[in-house]
Amino acid sequence: MKTSTMIKETDAKEATTNACKLCTPLGASLAFKGVKGAISLMHGSQGCSTYIRRYLISHYKEPIDIASSNFSEDTAIFGGGANLTQSVKNVIRQYEPELLGISTTCLSETIGDDVPMILKRVRMEDTERKFPPIVHVSTPSYTGTHADGYVAAVKSLVDSLAVARETDAENAPVNVFPGMYSPADLRYLKDILSDFGLNYRMLPDYSETLDGGPWTTYKKIPEGGISVEDIASMGSARASLEFGHVTRFGETAATLLSTRFGIPAYALPMPAGVKATDRLFDILSEFSGKPVPEKYRKERERLLDSYVDGHKYTFGARAVIYGEEDLVAGMFAFLTEIGVIPVLCASGGTSGRLAETIESLTPEGFDDEVTVMQAADFGEIEQAAMDIKVDLFVGNSKGYSVSRKLGVPLVRVGFPIHDRVGGPRLHHIGYRGCQELFDRIANAILERRQEESGVGYSYL
Amino acid sequence: MSTFSPLKEREKQIYMKGEAPFDMTCDTKSAAGSVSQRACVFCGSRVVLYPVADALHLVHGPIGCAAYTWDIRGSLSSGPELHRKSFSTDLREKQVIFGGETRLYRSLTELIDRYEPKAAFVYATCIVGIIGDDVSAVCKKVAAEKGIPVIPVHSEGFKGTKKDGYKAACDALGTLIGTGDTSAIGKISINILGEFNIGGESWIIENYYKKMGVDVVSVMTGDSRVDKIRKAHGASLNVVQCSGSMTYLAKMMEEKYGIPYIRVSYFGIEDTARALYDVAAHFSDRPDIMEKTKALVHDEVSVIHPEIKKYRAYLTGKRAAIYVGGAFKAFSLIKALKSLGMTTILAGSQTGSKEDYEILKDMCDDGTVIVDDANPLELSKYIVDKKADLFIGGVKERPVAYKMGVGFCDHNHERKIPLAGFEGMVHFAREVYGTVKSPVWGLLKNER
Ligand code: SF4
Ligand code: SF4
């Protein structure tokens, strides 16, 4: 495969135009939403938390409360200690949370607040009060993206809560660390784990908190999520499964548990596409000692059957994929399975590892040219896409304006979906996710063909 | 909701009409650790300046502030759409340590070369205030080199509230006003202030003035252009909507150019008619304008009346909660809802002033809850306790309403349909009717 890699100079070049990334604390807040009874607090100015809330709410369409320590000019000069102290107390009083997740913003990071120190003092000065566990994650946005904030928060949760306990090896749980998937994906993943009869701990689990039903009384904190107790028991698991292509480099929750407690860490790609999903099922089979349940074998068979039925429609279609690095890598693996050519793979992610990841995922016999853009923005994606012929966009809502300009369909995946209903109910992973995506992509191509045809057949 | 207790700091920001003496504390920073629905200084500036469609808007800071404000508002432009792009200096660790002036300079020059804007606004966000970049100096340098106004907007998020952001934006506009040629502008002319062309609202209103024979010199800032703003000082009258954001600019222009201003609202039949009559009355030496205005109002109202009547029949007696950005908007909403036969059971705003809350109190019935800078817990409690059928607010309030089985109408800058003017009133009534009457609520109530 010929991969021409364009690495955007983040320093010498111009400004970012229409960012293809979000800021770090957003990812951290998302992870905290996956813990039972947790409330999120951002240490910084009011604006950041309000903007982030609005952004999340517009996708999940659920109430999402994120408190702010609400810096003022004095705070910025004298440090955020007093504000953070008061915030912790206020949030605990008002929400009575089972866990308080604190993420920092650029502001508190830049002025150099020592958050762990401040938190220690809060507890020491107020021995009367019963504090829930407080987990802090450092998330300055100038060093990463929302995807990094997500991974960092999951790691911090494990770091401060997981403990080693005596357990018999038979019943020890399996830890599962999913990527930034949809609530529907997480529900499906949980079904799979249960159907294998596995005792598992999944962190985060926002499958209910970010996609629930109507309420009769208002809930300060929506139901669902993994409990603090269950996170604690992750320290005595028999193995950790961690998903992701790019973000699992460096220290992560799984590698931390491996170093600290000797729990074997299994790194898996995003289970997108048949091959990646097969790997997941193989490993679950191994863990459980059970064969793949019939239900999933059938799902897989139907999926392959549909691949065959639709292969001519998808073959040769030229796609642009963009979004978080892990998602782009996952979609690359999936699309190349069905004959789509991902001519442009772009992410605002700044890990610098997307190109090599894509290279490693390239299947045998693939002989088309692929451009990988790292630390890219939609301004650059637009330009690059103009220069090559493309048929399809695969990514979040933010690419709509570019796809519209080019007159090609956008198949919405990932986050955020701000211009359609049902973003949290989209499936991306496993056989079911594949099936849904395959159908949507094939139909997007068919629809375009039908619309462009002068005849307008109703029989294709 | 027995466990609900407002934060102690918040007790003086919630009031129930008919209870205790009224002494609203507002204009304060949100309590640390509360989940405020408020935004920041930057947000205020961005809201006001965003619709200037042929200007470059560069957000100086890390990516978030720009990313979260990219193309989220429904401000339409009849021409250039540069405002719909999100530009950020996207500061990285290196600039946070060594300063971001060079990056700002390079970003500005490259973007100006590429897009050839008529002016550039540079928004300083929180971090910039901390690392100490001299934004004004960079702007000055680039302005001299490129020959266009490059205007710093001092909108560091932590340096106040959204209102301070409005002010910073008005200051920025103030540097443009007075620099254009006004020789072609006649006496019967106005500026429209505080109107942002959401869903084409400015066009609706401008059209009314056109029919009245009144020239609109500039709209600040709906569908506006730098050149028009430069000439704004040539108008005879400033007509200010949404008092919170732009009264400051009107006062500035009154002092500097002797242009009087009036405050109006284009929301609801009553207020829209009032606004147009007030403008007509200002040009009292031209009675023909008042004549035309009367005819216009008559025509417009008769067009929409039948449809409104239909909605009113259903909506009469229904109960509404209002939580909006500025209190002035709340006044109009209460009146408009009344004209649909509805009562208001909660009224609140993010940024109202003491006087605003006094007016609110006088407008409301006994038992109406009045809140300043409310949080989701409070809002949800009151809409349930007071049995609201409708909630009017912004995107952050929507899920609160929906979860509790209450209809919702978006009255913020993110909406895409025009609610202003007579025509807008029909849209509003349709929205309210559609959400309140929807059969889905019935299904929720049947649960279990
Ligand atoms: S960083 Fe400051 S200016 Fe930017 S959104 Fe946050 S509070 Fe507002
Ligand atoms: S200051 Fe940092 S944390 Fe806050 S919105 Fe901007 S990028 Fe995000």
XYZ file of C-alpha atoms and ligand atoms in Angstrom, chain A residues 44-52 71 105-107, chain B residues 39-43 59-62 64-66 68-69 124-127 155-159, ligand 1:
44
model
C -11.862 26.323 35.862
C -14.147 29.013 34.472
C -17.878 28.693 34.051
C -17.814 28.890 30.268
C -15.951 25.661 29.656
C -18.373 23.514 31.623
C -21.432 25.200 30.145
C -20.171 24.793 26.601
C -19.196 21.198 27.192
C -13.060 31.075 38.438
C -9.316 22.942 32.438
C -6.585 24.833 30.660
C -7.006 27.664 33.095
C -21.812 30.851 30.065
C -18.806 33.150 30.172
C -17.581 36.556 29.031
C -16.369 35.100 25.751
C -19.801 33.642 25.082
C -10.596 32.849 18.800
C -7.247 33.110 20.526
C -6.844 30.258 22.980
C -6.921 26.482 23.204
C -12.426 24.332 23.093
C -13.801 27.857 23.080
C -13.779 27.911 19.266
C -17.983 24.711 20.936
C -19.114 27.865 19.170
C -8.958 36.769 23.917
C -10.026 33.753 26.000
C -9.105 32.708 29.537
C -5.651 31.340 28.904
C -13.359 38.418 26.523
C -11.367 36.290 28.948
C -14.000 34.005 30.368
C -13.227 34.470 34.027
C -13.167 38.260 33.981
S -11.785 29.022 28.408
Fe -12.686 30.859 29.267
S -13.361 31.933 27.476
Fe -13.107 29.827 26.844
S -15.066 28.841 27.154
Fe -13.870 28.540 29.010
S -14.522 30.212 30.320
Fe -15.111 30.781 28.285
